[in-house]
Structure formats: structure tokens, C-alpha cells
Short mmCIF file of C-alpha atoms (C1' of nucleotides) in Angstrom, two decimals:
data_model
loop_
_atom_site.label_atom_id
_atom_site.label_comp_id
_atom_site.label_asym_id
_atom_site.label_seq_id
_atom_site.Cartn_x
_atom_site.Cartn_y
_atom_site.Cartn_z
CA MET A 926 -63.65 -29.14 -135.15
CA SER A 927 -60.29 -27.92 -133.80
CA HIS A 928 -59.52 -26.52 -130.42
CA THR A 929 -59.16 -22.60 -130.63
CA LEU A 930 -58.15 -20.83 -127.45
CA GLY A 931 -60.41 -18.58 -125.82
CA VAL A 932 -60.36 -14.76 -126.71
CA ARG A 933 -58.76 -13.95 -123.22
CA GLN A 934 -55.96 -16.97 -123.63
CA ALA A 935 -55.24 -15.42 -127.10
CA GLN A 936 -54.65 -12.17 -126.25
CA LYS A 937 -52.48 -13.12 -123.32
CA GLN A 938 -50.40 -15.42 -125.96
CA LYS A 939 -50.05 -12.16 -127.95
CA THR A 940 -48.84 -9.92 -125.31
CA ARG A 941 -46.38 -12.67 -124.33
CA GLN A 942 -45.02 -12.87 -127.69
CA ALA A 943 -44.68 -9.06 -127.88
CA LEU A 944 -42.60 -9.05 -124.81
CA LEU A 945 -40.41 -11.65 -126.13
CA ASP A 946 -39.88 -9.91 -129.56
CA ALA A 947 -39.39 -6.55 -127.76
CA ALA A 948 -36.82 -8.32 -125.79
CA LEU A 949 -34.92 -9.77 -128.40
CA ALA A 950 -34.70 -6.76 -130.33
CA LEU A 951 -33.44 -4.77 -127.44
CA LEU A 952 -31.00 -7.58 -126.53
CA GLU A 953 -29.25 -6.82 -129.97
CA GLU A 954 -27.27 -3.87 -128.31
CA GLN A 955 -26.97 -5.29 -124.50
CA SER A 956 -26.74 -8.39 -122.68
CA LEU A 957 -29.64 -10.15 -120.77
CA SER A 958 -28.31 -9.23 -117.37
CA SER A 959 -28.50 -5.62 -117.94
CA LEU A 960 -32.01 -6.03 -119.68
CA GLY A 961 -34.52 -3.98 -117.50
CA LEU A 962 -38.08 -5.05 -117.25
CA ARG A 963 -39.58 -1.58 -117.65
CA GLU A 964 -37.56 -1.51 -121.05
CA VAL A 965 -39.37 -4.30 -122.16
CA THR A 966 -42.84 -3.36 -121.15
CA ARG A 967 -42.24 0.24 -122.52
CA ALA A 968 -41.26 -0.97 -126.12
CA VAL A 969 -44.53 -3.15 -126.10
CA GLY A 970 -46.52 -0.52 -124.80
CA VAL A 971 -47.98 -1.87 -121.65
CA ALA A 972 -47.62 -1.22 -117.92
CA PRO A 973 -44.60 -2.59 -116.23
CA THR A 974 -46.74 -4.55 -113.95
CA ALA A 975 -48.03 -6.49 -117.03
CA PHE A 976 -44.85 -8.12 -117.25
CA TYR A 977 -45.40 -10.36 -114.32
CA ARG A 978 -48.27 -11.86 -115.86
CA HIS A 979 -46.26 -13.66 -118.18
CA PHE A 980 -42.55 -14.03 -116.69
CA ARG A 981 -41.00 -13.86 -113.16
CA SER A 982 -38.10 -12.07 -114.09
CA THR A 983 -35.98 -11.12 -117.17
CA ALA A 984 -33.94 -14.32 -116.72
CA ASP A 985 -37.34 -16.18 -116.89
CA LEU A 986 -37.86 -14.34 -120.29
CA GLY A 987 -34.23 -15.18 -121.48
CA VAL A 988 -35.10 -18.90 -120.65
CA ALA A 989 -38.28 -18.75 -122.82
CA LEU A 990 -35.91 -16.89 -125.70
CA VAL A 991 -33.49 -19.91 -125.73
CA GLU A 992 -36.33 -22.36 -126.25
CA GLU A 993 -37.73 -19.92 -129.17
CA ALA A 994 -34.32 -19.73 -130.53
CA LEU A 995 -33.30 -23.24 -130.40
CA GLY A 996 -36.05 -25.59 -129.95
CA SER A 997 -37.20 -25.51 -133.37
CA LEU A 998 -33.69 -26.15 -134.69
CA HIS A 999 -33.42 -29.96 -133.95
CA PRO A 1000 -35.04 -31.22 -137.30
CA MET A 1001 -32.48 -29.27 -139.27
CA ILE A 1002 -29.54 -30.34 -137.42
CA ARG A 1003 -30.32 -33.97 -138.14
CA HIS A 1004 -30.98 -33.26 -141.81
CA THR A 1005 -27.54 -31.53 -142.05
CA VAL A 1006 -25.52 -34.23 -141.01
CA SER A 1007 -27.51 -37.32 -142.11
CA PRO A 1008 -25.45 -39.89 -143.80
CA GLY A 1009 -25.06 -40.61 -147.75
CA GLU A 1010 -24.49 -37.92 -150.48
CA ASP A 1011 -21.04 -36.52 -151.40
CA SER A 1012 -19.07 -35.01 -148.56
CA ASP A 1013 -18.24 -31.87 -150.30
CA GLU A 1014 -21.88 -31.13 -151.48
CA ARG A 1015 -22.90 -32.00 -147.78
CA ILE A 1016 -20.67 -29.56 -146.62
CA ALA A 1017 -21.65 -26.74 -149.04
CA ARG A 1018 -25.53 -27.21 -148.10
CA ALA A 1019 -24.73 -27.17 -144.52
CA VAL A 1020 -22.75 -24.13 -144.56
CA GLU A 1021 -25.66 -22.46 -146.80
CA LEU A 1022 -28.02 -23.57 -144.45
CA ILE A 1023 -26.25 -21.80 -141.56
CA ALA A 1024 -25.61 -18.75 -143.58
CA GLY A 1025 -29.60 -18.71 -144.35
CA HIS A 1026 -30.43 -19.50 -140.80
CA VAL A 1027 -28.38 -16.43 -139.73
CA ALA A 1028 -29.68 -14.02 -142.21
CA ALA A 1029 -33.36 -15.20 -141.60
CA HIS A 1030 -33.01 -14.89 -137.79
CA PRO A 1031 -29.79 -12.94 -136.64
CA ALA A 1032 -31.34 -11.61 -133.32
CA HIS A 1033 -31.92 -15.05 -132.29
CA VAL A 1034 -28.35 -16.23 -133.16
CA ARG A 1035 -26.90 -13.05 -131.56
CA PHE A 1036 -28.90 -13.82 -128.42
CA ILE A 1037 -27.36 -17.60 -128.12
CA ALA A 1038 -23.99 -16.72 -128.90
CA ARG A 1039 -24.01 -13.87 -126.38
CA GLU A 1040 -25.92 -15.65 -123.57
CA ARG A 1041 -24.22 -18.91 -124.11
CA HIS A 1042 -21.37 -17.74 -121.81
CA GLY A 1043 -23.66 -14.65 -120.30
CA GLY A 1044 -24.03 -13.59 -116.84
CA VAL A 1045 -27.40 -15.31 -116.34
CA GLN A 1046 -26.95 -18.70 -115.14
CA PRO A 1047 -30.49 -20.40 -115.82
CA VAL A 1048 -29.93 -19.01 -119.47
CA ARG A 1049 -26.32 -20.46 -119.64
CA GLU A 1050 -27.85 -23.58 -118.19
CA ALA A 1051 -30.98 -23.66 -120.76
CA ILE A 1052 -28.44 -23.08 -123.94
CA ARG A 1053 -26.03 -25.99 -122.30
CA GLU A 1054 -29.05 -28.20 -122.32
CA GLN A 1055 -30.01 -27.61 -126.05
CA LEU A 1056 -26.74 -27.75 -127.23
CA ALA A 1057 -26.28 -31.33 -125.41
CA ARG A 1058 -29.09 -32.48 -127.24
CA PHE A 1059 -27.83 -31.06 -130.43
CA ALA A 1060 -24.59 -33.31 -129.96
CA GLU A 1061 -26.76 -36.17 -128.96
CA GLU A 1062 -28.77 -36.10 -132.16
CA VAL A 1063 -25.56 -35.37 -134.16
CA ARG A 1064 -24.15 -38.34 -132.33
CA ALA A 1065 -26.82 -40.79 -133.10
CA GLU A 1066 -26.73 -39.58 -136.94
CA LEU A 1067 -23.32 -40.27 -137.47
CA ALA A 1068 -23.66 -43.88 -135.92
CA ARG A 1069 -25.93 -44.43 -138.52
CA ASP A 1070 -23.45 -43.92 -141.32
CA ALA A 1071 -21.36 -46.47 -142.64
CA ALA A 1072 -18.07 -44.09 -142.30
CA SER A 1073 -18.44 -44.81 -138.57
CA ALA A 1074 -17.77 -48.48 -138.59
CA GLY A 1075 -15.15 -49.03 -135.87
CA TRP A 1076 -15.50 -45.95 -133.99
CA SER A 1077 -16.15 -45.98 -130.29
CA GLU A 1078 -19.04 -44.32 -128.60
CA THR A 1079 -16.27 -41.87 -127.12
CA ASP A 1080 -15.17 -40.88 -130.55
CA LEU A 1081 -18.44 -40.47 -131.82
CA ARG A 1082 -19.46 -38.12 -129.17
CA MET A 1083 -16.00 -36.27 -129.42
CA LEU A 1084 -16.60 -35.89 -133.30
CA ALA A 1085 -20.31 -34.76 -132.70
CA GLY A 1086 -19.28 -31.91 -130.11
CA LEU A 1087 -16.66 -31.04 -132.79
CA TYR A 1088 -19.29 -30.59 -135.44
CA VAL A 1089 -21.76 -28.61 -132.85
CA ASP A 1090 -18.89 -26.18 -131.85
CA GLN A 1091 -18.16 -25.86 -135.46
CA MET A 1092 -21.44 -24.87 -136.51
CA LEU A 1093 -21.96 -22.10 -133.76
CA ILE A 1094 -18.60 -20.70 -134.77
CA THR A 1095 -19.56 -20.46 -138.30
CA ALA A 1096 -22.90 -19.08 -137.40
CA SER A 1097 -21.44 -16.37 -135.24
CA LEU A 1098 -18.68 -15.92 -138.11
CA PHE A 1099 -21.58 -15.25 -140.55
CA LEU A 1100 -23.30 -13.16 -137.92
CA GLU A 1101 -20.20 -10.74 -137.83
CA THR A 1102 -20.21 -10.55 -141.45
CA LEU A 1103 -23.89 -9.72 -142.07
CA GLU A 1104 -23.31 -6.11 -143.07
CA ALA A 1105 -20.06 -6.84 -144.72
CA PRO A 1106 -19.56 -6.60 -148.25
CA GLU A 1107 -20.45 -9.61 -150.65
CA GLU A 1108 -16.79 -10.25 -151.11
CA GLU A 1109 -16.14 -10.86 -147.29
CA ARG A 1110 -19.03 -12.69 -146.98
CA ARG A 1111 -17.92 -15.34 -149.62
CA ARG A 1112 -14.53 -15.57 -147.92
CA ALA A 1113 -16.26 -16.54 -144.77
CA ALA A 1114 -18.41 -18.98 -146.19
CA GLU A 1115 -15.26 -20.44 -147.91
CA THR A 1116 -13.24 -20.54 -144.54
CA ALA A 1117 -16.13 -22.45 -143.15
CA ARG A 1118 -16.49 -24.84 -145.85
CA ARG A 1119 -12.67 -25.46 -145.67
CA GLN A 1120 -12.60 -26.03 -141.86
CA LEU A 1121 -15.52 -28.61 -142.19
CA ARG A 1122 -13.74 -30.29 -144.89
CA LEU A 1123 -10.60 -30.53 -142.69
CA ILE A 1124 -12.50 -32.17 -140.29
CA SER A 1125 -13.81 -34.43 -142.79
CA VAL A 1126 -10.65 -35.46 -143.90
CA GLY A 1127 -9.65 -35.96 -140.41
CA ARG A 1128 -12.61 -38.16 -139.66
CA ALA A 1129 -11.86 -40.33 -142.80
CA HIS A 1130 -8.32 -41.10 -141.61
CA TRP A 1131 -9.01 -41.48 -137.96
CA LEU A 1132 -8.62 -45.26 -137.84
CA ASP A 1133 -5.82 -45.41 -140.10
CA MET B 150 19.87 2.99 -111.66
CA SER B 151 16.44 2.20 -112.74
CA HIS B 152 13.66 4.60 -113.35
CA THR B 153 10.98 4.42 -110.49
CA LEU B 154 7.83 6.00 -110.48
CA GLY B 155 7.07 8.84 -108.21
CA VAL B 156 4.84 8.15 -104.96
CA ARG B 157 2.04 9.65 -106.65
CA GLN B 158 2.29 7.59 -110.01
CA ALA B 159 2.64 4.49 -108.01
CA GLN B 160 -0.41 4.89 -105.73
CA LYS B 161 -2.43 5.80 -108.86
CA GLN B 162 -1.39 2.61 -110.65
CA LYS B 163 -2.44 0.97 -107.25
CA THR B 164 -5.57 2.34 -107.21
CA ARG B 165 -6.00 1.48 -111.03
CA GLN B 166 -4.99 -2.16 -110.53
CA ALA B 167 -7.41 -2.58 -107.61
CA LEU B 168 -10.25 -1.07 -109.85
CA LEU B 169 -9.66 -3.75 -112.45
CA ASP B 170 -9.22 -6.31 -109.77
CA ALA B 171 -12.48 -5.76 -108.00
CA ALA B 172 -14.27 -5.29 -111.43
CA LEU B 173 -12.86 -8.87 -112.41
CA ALA B 174 -14.18 -10.10 -109.30
CA LEU B 175 -17.55 -8.62 -109.90
CA LEU B 176 -17.73 -10.06 -113.68
CA GLU B 177 -17.43 -13.75 -112.44
CA GLU B 178 -21.39 -13.26 -111.74
CA GLN B 179 -22.48 -10.58 -114.11
CA SER B 180 -21.70 -9.03 -117.73
CA LEU B 181 -19.92 -6.19 -118.05
CA SER B 182 -22.74 -4.17 -119.62
CA SER B 183 -24.39 -4.59 -116.36
CA LEU B 184 -21.66 -3.69 -114.07
CA GLY B 185 -21.71 -0.57 -112.44
CA LEU B 186 -18.98 1.97 -111.80
CA ARG B 187 -20.05 2.61 -108.24
CA GLU B 188 -20.42 -1.07 -107.36
CA VAL B 189 -16.53 -1.42 -108.32
CA THR B 190 -15.40 1.70 -106.39
CA ARG B 191 -17.24 0.40 -103.38
CA ALA B 192 -15.53 -2.99 -103.73
CA VAL B 193 -12.27 -1.25 -103.71
CA GLY B 194 -13.06 1.31 -100.94
CA VAL B 195 -12.56 4.50 -102.91
CA ALA B 196 -15.10 7.45 -103.83
CA PRO B 197 -17.29 6.66 -106.95
CA THR B 198 -15.82 9.93 -108.43
CA ALA B 199 -12.09 8.66 -108.23
CA PHE B 200 -13.36 6.18 -111.00
CA TYR B 201 -13.00 8.99 -113.43
CA ARG B 202 -9.26 9.43 -112.52
CA HIS B 203 -8.78 6.07 -114.35
CA PHE B 204 -11.50 5.15 -116.72
CA ARG B 205 -13.95 7.13 -118.69
CA SER B 206 -16.57 4.32 -118.32
CA THR B 207 -16.97 0.89 -117.43
CA ALA B 208 -16.41 -0.08 -121.14
CA ASP B 209 -13.10 1.70 -120.94
CA LEU B 210 -12.31 -0.28 -118.07
CA GLY B 211 -13.30 -3.56 -120.12
CA VAL B 212 -11.08 -2.77 -123.05
CA ALA B 213 -7.90 -2.50 -120.26
CA LEU B 214 -9.03 -5.97 -119.01
CA VAL B 215 -9.03 -7.50 -122.34
CA GLU B 216 -5.31 -6.28 -122.72
CA GLU B 217 -4.64 -7.71 -119.22
CA ALA B 218 -6.07 -10.94 -119.92
CA LEU B 219 -4.89 -11.64 -123.36
CA GLY B 220 -1.73 -9.22 -123.97
CA SER B 221 0.74 -11.59 -122.03
CA LEU B 222 -0.59 -14.71 -123.72
CA HIS B 223 1.04 -14.52 -127.20
CA PRO B 224 4.28 -15.88 -126.45
CA MET B 225 2.58 -18.93 -124.99
CA ILE B 226 0.59 -19.26 -128.01
CA ARG B 227 3.62 -19.30 -130.23
CA HIS B 228 5.34 -21.82 -128.14
CA THR B 229 2.54 -24.19 -128.10
CA VAL B 230 1.96 -24.42 -132.10
CA SER B 231 5.89 -24.49 -132.50
CA PRO B 232 7.00 -27.32 -135.01
CA GLY B 233 9.19 -30.30 -134.50
CA GLU B 234 8.28 -32.94 -131.72
CA ASP B 235 5.81 -35.77 -131.87
CA SER B 236 2.38 -34.53 -132.38
CA ASP B 237 0.30 -36.62 -129.72
CA GLU B 238 2.82 -35.10 -127.06
CA ARG B 239 2.56 -31.67 -128.59
CA ILE B 240 -1.34 -31.67 -128.21
CA ALA B 241 -0.90 -33.39 -124.69
CA ARG B 242 1.25 -30.40 -123.86
CA ALA B 243 -1.16 -27.92 -125.46
CA VAL B 244 -3.84 -29.12 -123.46
CA GLU B 245 -2.11 -29.13 -120.39
CA LEU B 246 -0.73 -25.60 -120.96
CA ILE B 247 -4.70 -24.46 -121.20
CA ALA B 248 -5.72 -26.39 -118.35
CA GLY B 249 -3.03 -24.88 -116.32
CA HIS B 250 -4.07 -21.08 -117.54
CA VAL B 251 -7.75 -21.71 -116.86
CA ALA B 252 -6.93 -23.02 -113.36
CA ALA B 253 -4.41 -20.03 -112.55
CA HIS B 254 -6.53 -17.11 -114.16
CA PRO B 255 -10.14 -18.29 -114.17
CA ALA B 256 -11.81 -14.91 -113.77
CA HIS B 257 -9.74 -13.70 -117.02
CA VAL B 258 -10.85 -16.80 -118.92
CA ARG B 259 -14.30 -16.20 -117.93
CA PHE B 260 -13.94 -12.45 -118.83
CA ILE B 261 -13.07 -13.16 -122.53
CA ALA B 262 -15.50 -16.04 -123.15
CA ARG B 263 -18.38 -13.88 -121.68
CA GLU B 264 -17.47 -10.57 -123.42
CA ARG B 265 -16.32 -12.08 -126.80
CA HIS B 266 -20.13 -11.74 -127.75
CA GLY B 267 -21.07 -9.66 -124.98
CA GLY B 268 -23.00 -6.45 -125.11
CA VAL B 269 -20.25 -3.84 -125.23
CA GLN B 270 -19.08 -3.10 -128.42
CA PRO B 271 -15.38 -1.78 -127.78
CA VAL B 272 -14.71 -4.63 -125.69
CA ARG B 273 -15.85 -7.01 -128.38
CA GLU B 274 -13.71 -5.33 -130.77
CA ALA B 275 -10.63 -5.46 -128.65
CA ILE B 276 -11.13 -9.14 -127.99
CA ARG B 277 -11.72 -9.69 -131.90
CA GLU B 278 -8.30 -7.86 -132.45
CA GLN B 279 -6.39 -9.73 -129.90
CA LEU B 280 -7.60 -13.00 -131.30
CA ALA B 281 -6.84 -12.16 -134.96
CA ARG B 282 -3.32 -11.34 -133.55
CA PHE B 283 -3.11 -14.78 -132.01
CA ALA B 284 -4.55 -16.60 -135.34
CA GLU B 285 -1.84 -14.50 -137.28
CA GLU B 286 0.77 -15.55 -134.88
CA VAL B 287 -0.19 -19.27 -135.25
CA ARG B 288 -0.33 -18.83 -139.15
CA ALA B 289 3.15 -17.57 -139.15
CA GLU B 290 4.38 -20.48 -136.75
CA LEU B 291 2.67 -23.24 -139.02
CA ALA B 292 4.42 -21.71 -142.18
CA ARG B 293 7.37 -22.73 -140.61
CA ASP B 294 6.61 -26.19 -140.35
CA ALA B 295 7.87 -28.64 -142.62
CA ALA B 296 4.42 -30.23 -142.65
CA SER B 297 2.80 -27.09 -144.30
CA ALA B 298 4.87 -27.52 -147.60
CA GLY B 299 2.58 -27.07 -150.43
CA TRP B 300 -0.19 -25.44 -148.35
CA SER B 301 -1.80 -22.13 -149.69
CA GLU B 302 -1.72 -18.89 -147.73
CA THR B 303 -5.39 -19.35 -147.51
CA ASP B 304 -5.45 -22.82 -146.21
CA LEU B 305 -2.74 -21.90 -143.59
CA ARG B 306 -5.09 -19.27 -142.15
CA MET B 307 -7.89 -21.31 -142.28
CA LEU B 308 -6.14 -23.95 -139.99
CA ALA B 309 -4.49 -21.26 -137.70
CA GLY B 310 -8.40 -20.05 -137.16
CA LEU B 311 -9.66 -23.55 -136.59
CA TYR B 312 -6.83 -23.86 -134.06
CA VAL B 313 -7.49 -20.54 -132.07
CA ASP B 314 -11.06 -21.38 -132.04
CA GLN B 315 -10.63 -24.82 -130.77
CA MET B 316 -8.07 -23.46 -127.98
CA LEU B 317 -10.98 -21.10 -126.71
CA ILE B 318 -13.75 -23.98 -126.96
CA THR B 319 -11.15 -26.01 -124.76
CA ALA B 320 -10.44 -23.33 -122.41
CA SER B 321 -14.06 -22.68 -121.74
CA LEU B 322 -14.60 -26.39 -121.46
CA PHE B 323 -12.14 -26.39 -118.71
CA LEU B 324 -13.82 -23.29 -117.21
CA GLU B 325 -17.24 -25.19 -116.91
CA THR B 326 -15.32 -28.20 -115.69
CA LEU B 327 -13.19 -26.01 -112.52
CA GLU B 328 -15.43 -27.13 -109.82
CA ALA B 329 -16.58 -30.57 -111.12
CA PRO B 330 -15.20 -33.90 -109.72
CA GLU B 331 -11.65 -35.24 -110.95
CA GLU B 332 -13.40 -37.75 -113.35
CA GLU B 333 -15.43 -35.27 -115.32
CA ARG B 334 -12.28 -33.02 -115.75
CA ARG B 335 -10.14 -35.93 -117.00
CA ARG B 336 -12.94 -36.71 -119.60
CA ALA B 337 -12.80 -33.20 -120.68
CA ALA B 338 -9.07 -33.36 -121.33
CA GLU B 339 -9.38 -36.40 -123.07
CA THR B 340 -11.88 -35.14 -125.36
CA ALA B 341 -9.94 -31.96 -125.91
CA ARG B 342 -6.82 -34.05 -126.89
CA ARG B 343 -8.93 -36.20 -129.48
CA GLN B 344 -10.49 -33.30 -131.13
CA LEU B 345 -7.07 -31.56 -131.75
CA ARG B 346 -5.72 -35.06 -132.85
CA LEU B 347 -8.65 -35.43 -135.28
CA ILE B 348 -7.51 -31.79 -136.76
CA SER B 349 -4.06 -32.80 -136.92
CA VAL B 350 -5.03 -36.10 -138.92
CA GLY B 351 -7.22 -33.93 -141.08
CA ARG B 352 -3.92 -31.65 -141.57
CA ALA B 353 -1.60 -34.64 -142.24
CA HIS B 354 -3.87 -35.85 -145.22
CA TRP B 355 -5.24 -32.42 -146.37
CA LEU B 356 -3.32 -32.44 -149.60
CA ASP B 357 -3.77 -36.19 -150.22
"C1'" DT C 650 -81.26 -17.41 -124.26
"C1'" DG C 651 -80.36 -14.67 -120.12
"C1'" DT C 652 -78.59 -14.02 -115.49
"C1'" DA C 653 -75.58 -13.88 -111.46
"C1'" DC C 654 -70.87 -14.59 -110.10
"C1'" DA C 655 -65.85 -15.98 -110.66
"C1'" DT C 656 -61.77 -15.41 -113.08
"C1'" DC C 657 -57.76 -12.86 -114.52
"C1'" DA C 658 -54.76 -9.85 -118.03
"C1'" DG C 659 -53.60 -5.45 -117.43
"C1'" DT C 660 -53.53 -0.75 -114.90
"C1'" DG C 661 -51.69 3.00 -112.19
"C1'" DA C 662 -50.00 4.95 -108.16
"C1'" DA C 663 -46.69 4.85 -104.95
"C1'" DC C 664 -42.23 3.08 -102.62
"C1'" DG C 665 -37.56 3.25 -101.41
"C1'" DC C 666 -33.13 2.66 -103.86
"C1'" DG C 667 -29.11 2.86 -106.26
"C1'" DC C 668 -27.29 4.76 -110.26
"C1'" DG C 669 -23.86 8.01 -113.49
"C1'" DT C 670 -22.31 12.56 -113.44
"C1'" DT C 671 -21.07 17.42 -111.79
"C1'" DC C 672 -18.75 20.18 -109.05
"C1'" DA C 673 -15.92 22.79 -105.82
"C1'" DC C 674 -12.78 21.17 -102.33
"C1'" DT C 675 -8.29 19.18 -99.93
"C1'" DG C 676 -3.77 18.06 -98.92
"C1'" DA C 677 -0.05 15.29 -100.19
"C1'" DT C 678 3.41 15.16 -103.76
"C1'" DG C 679 5.98 17.29 -107.21
"C1'" DT C 680 8.84 21.14 -109.23
"C1'" DA C 681 11.45 25.66 -109.66
"C1'" DC C 682 14.59 28.36 -107.84
"C1'" DT D 811 18.61 22.72 -98.03
"C1'" DG D 812 14.41 25.57 -97.81
"C1'" DT D 813 10.64 27.98 -99.64
"C1'" DA D 814 6.62 29.20 -102.75
"C1'" DC D 815 3.78 27.61 -105.80
"C1'" DA D 816 1.85 23.87 -109.11
"C1'" DT D 817 -0.27 19.54 -109.86
"C1'" DC D 818 -3.61 16.16 -109.44
"C1'" DA D 819 -5.56 11.65 -107.07
"C1'" DG D 820 -9.15 11.09 -104.26
"C1'" DT D 821 -13.51 13.35 -101.70
"C1'" DG D 822 -18.34 14.41 -100.46
"C1'" DA D 823 -22.41 16.61 -101.35
"C1'" DA D 824 -25.84 16.94 -104.39
"C1'" DC D 825 -28.78 16.19 -108.61
"C1'" DG D 826 -32.32 14.17 -111.36
"C1'" DC D 827 -33.71 9.70 -113.09
"C1'" DG D 828 -35.07 5.10 -114.08
"C1'" DC D 829 -35.36 1.01 -111.62
"C1'" DG D 830 -38.17 -3.47 -109.53
"C1'" DT D 831 -41.77 -4.62 -106.53
"C1'" DT D 832 -46.25 -4.10 -103.78
"C1'" DC D 833 -50.96 -3.18 -103.92
"C1'" DA D 834 -55.73 -2.57 -104.55
"C1'" DC D 835 -58.33 -1.67 -108.82
"C1'" DT D 836 -60.98 -2.50 -113.32
"C1'" DG D 837 -63.54 -4.49 -116.65
"C1'" DA D 838 -63.54 -8.06 -120.17
"C1'" DT D 839 -64.04 -12.71 -120.56
"C1'" DG D 840 -65.58 -17.17 -118.85
"C1'" DT D 841 -68.76 -20.21 -116.48
"C1'" DA D 842 -72.55 -22.30 -114.24
"C1'" DC D 843 -77.44 -22.79 -114.06
#
DNA sequence: TGTACATCAGTGAACGCGCGTTCACTGATGTAC
DNA sequence: TGTACATCAGTGAACGCGCGTTCACTGATGTAC
């Protein structure tokens, strides 16, 4: 018999999630540093004071949003970079994966792009940590690839960082293109693929 | 005889610049979307209402800051990418140029990094336009390079975009490293150089 | 199963405060003659 | 050069409003026996 939450805990979780969802929606048009606690509770339909039962501040809520936006992405990242298979096909698949993710979770992607350099220090720090984890996971995956024979640890980390940054750039490019005509989105995807391909070519000839 | 501003115009310019400077300083610790007009005038020492003699809103002031931060950078960009000369030396010089610029104008660089994806639409748009101009200038410079023989216009634009993004990434990396120990800053510069070098290698073998 | 007590998520009133914007103003600077 | 008038950058009072935070509370849920 599985462990079920009590009624009270379940209701609390539900309210907490409603606060997170409402905040994320409000953050489509503003930054976290201007998001008001009363705005969020008003959107959910609870008293302002209820906020404090879940978060100490909007910054605290922001850190929770970082976990929600990036925490579940680690398996996907790993899978994207995994070795084997043809390079062009892997690139095409990675770009499609990013495009799909942006289409499925635009608000989360926008939040990360916006707050990565935003005005709230604990949130910047939380994003930095998650991205560092991504880079480390990509590095580990690259290290398993036969193409990485002879590469120094420094260079593997350098390349992993380049890939992570490029994924973010691609994601935020797709975000800007979300409401654009099909033609423009197609061009954005093509540019993203070529940039990744150029990095691949550089990688292939790095030790020449 | 050169044209000099009247006393009244000169004083107005001075106040306007003081508002821009005060705003930029306040924006080190918050986003534009939470910057208050009264905060800015308080920092300058003028009445809140004086603000309206210069800007219609803080968003309007933000757009002026974009021009101030990026407007004068175009010659520098052009110079960085110009052809000729050894690739490794050019890369080292470009990275040093970026490091120097970040050290000299940290608040401007932070402002651009923060507001590029920030919560104020007209400011995002102004930054987007300036970056598009950079990309176009880099593209034009790349086109003049003998190494670009045989490259399609699409690929030149793709590469120019990659360079511009990489410069921004490098600048924001240096920004984070500004107060870090020398050792870490040295490593950041080394990573930046290697990433640019990898892109150079990719470029050199693009048409293979 | 039933009872008595503890917990605690959410309430609602109250507070002091800083905000953006309006308005009529002042007085130094600029201009016409 | 001097005078009379126009311009306009900056002022200061006033406004209504929403903010974050405090506090004692309520009543449903949980727990001990």
C-alpha cells in the first residue's frame, strides 16, 4: 500500500503549486524583482498572508521555480549529447528536442532566460548551479565518446560549456520565434543546426 | 567658432546624464522593471517631477541606457573581427578587449545582460536591434576575409551570430568573475580563448 | 468507535510607507526690438 | 546696451493606491487514548 498524503498536506501542496503557476504566468510580462506577493495571491484567490505558509518571499518562490524549470531536465540533456549515431542526425534531433521543450514550456524557458542575469541574487545563484550541473553532465557524456580520445579535462569542460550555452541561446531564439510565422521558425532552426554543426566540425579537428 | 549649448541646455543635459548615471548605479542590484522613478530622482537630488522633463518613464530611460551602453561599441566590434593577422593572436586580443571593456564599464555590461531578456519590452527591443547591427557588421567584416571564399550568405550570417553571442557570453562570464581571485579570472579568459579557437577551427574546416 | 485535545493552512483587519502622476508655481535664461 | 516679454527646467504640495508585514483568529484535519 503506497504512502498517500493526508488531506491537509495534499491541500497545502495544491495551494503551493497554484502559487507557483500563478507567479510563472505573471512573470511572462515582468521580472521577478518586481513581482508582488499580493499579485500572486490575488491571482490564486487566497489571502495575501497565505503566501507566508509556503514561501518566505518572492525570491524564495523564484528559487522553487528554478528547480521546477530545470530540475527535471537532466535526463533529457544527458540523452541529447550521448555518443554514437551520425553527427548531423544527432544535431537535428537535439534542435527538435529544444524546439519541442520551448513549445511545451515557454513560460519556464522565459523565466530562466530572464532571471539568469536578473535582479534577484538567490535565483541567479540557483540557475548558475543547475547550469553547472548540466555542464558537468555534458562533460561526463563527452568523456565517454570515442571522439574525445586525447582531449584534456580542461578542453572537455570548455566544450561542455560551449554546448550548454549554445542550447540556451537556441532555446531563447525559439522563444522569440514562438509566435512568428512558420518560415521564420524554420530559419531559426536551420541557423541553430548550422551553429551546432560548426562546433562539431571544430571539435572533429581540434587535435589536428 | 564652435556651437556651444546655451546655459539652460547645458544644465538640462547635465541633469539628464545624472539621472542616467544614478539609474545605472541602482540597476546593479535590481531589474529595470522594479526601478522606481522616485528612487532615481532621490539619488540625483532633484524633485520627482523633474524626471518627466527628461524621460516619459523608466522604460524610456532604459532605452536611452541601451544606446549609451552599446551605441559607441560598433567601431570596436568591427576592429575585433577584421581579417588578416594570426588567428590565435586575434583571439587573444579580442578576449583582452572584452575583459578590458567589462572592467571599464561593468554597470553597462550588467545592464545589457540583465535587460536583454528582461521584463521591459521596449528595452529588449532596443537591445535586439543593437545586437542585430553588431551581427550585420561582423558579417560584413567576415565577408571581406579571404577565408570566407565559397561561403554562402546564410552561413556568413550564421557565423556572425555565433561570434556575437559568444562575445556576450564571454562578457557576462568576465562580469561574474570581476571580484573573483586572479586565478579564476585567468581561467575564465583561457576558457573564452579556447571556445573562440574551437569556433575558428570549425570555420577553417567548414567547407571540407 | 468515540472523545478530548493539538496542529496548522488559510483569514481578515490593520499599520505605516513609498509609489506615479497632476497641477499651478517660480525664477533663471533666452529672445525681440 | 537696455527693456519687456516668452520660455521652460525644476519645485513642492497633494492625491489615491497598492504594497509587505503583524497579529490574533477560525475551523477543518490529525492524533492519543
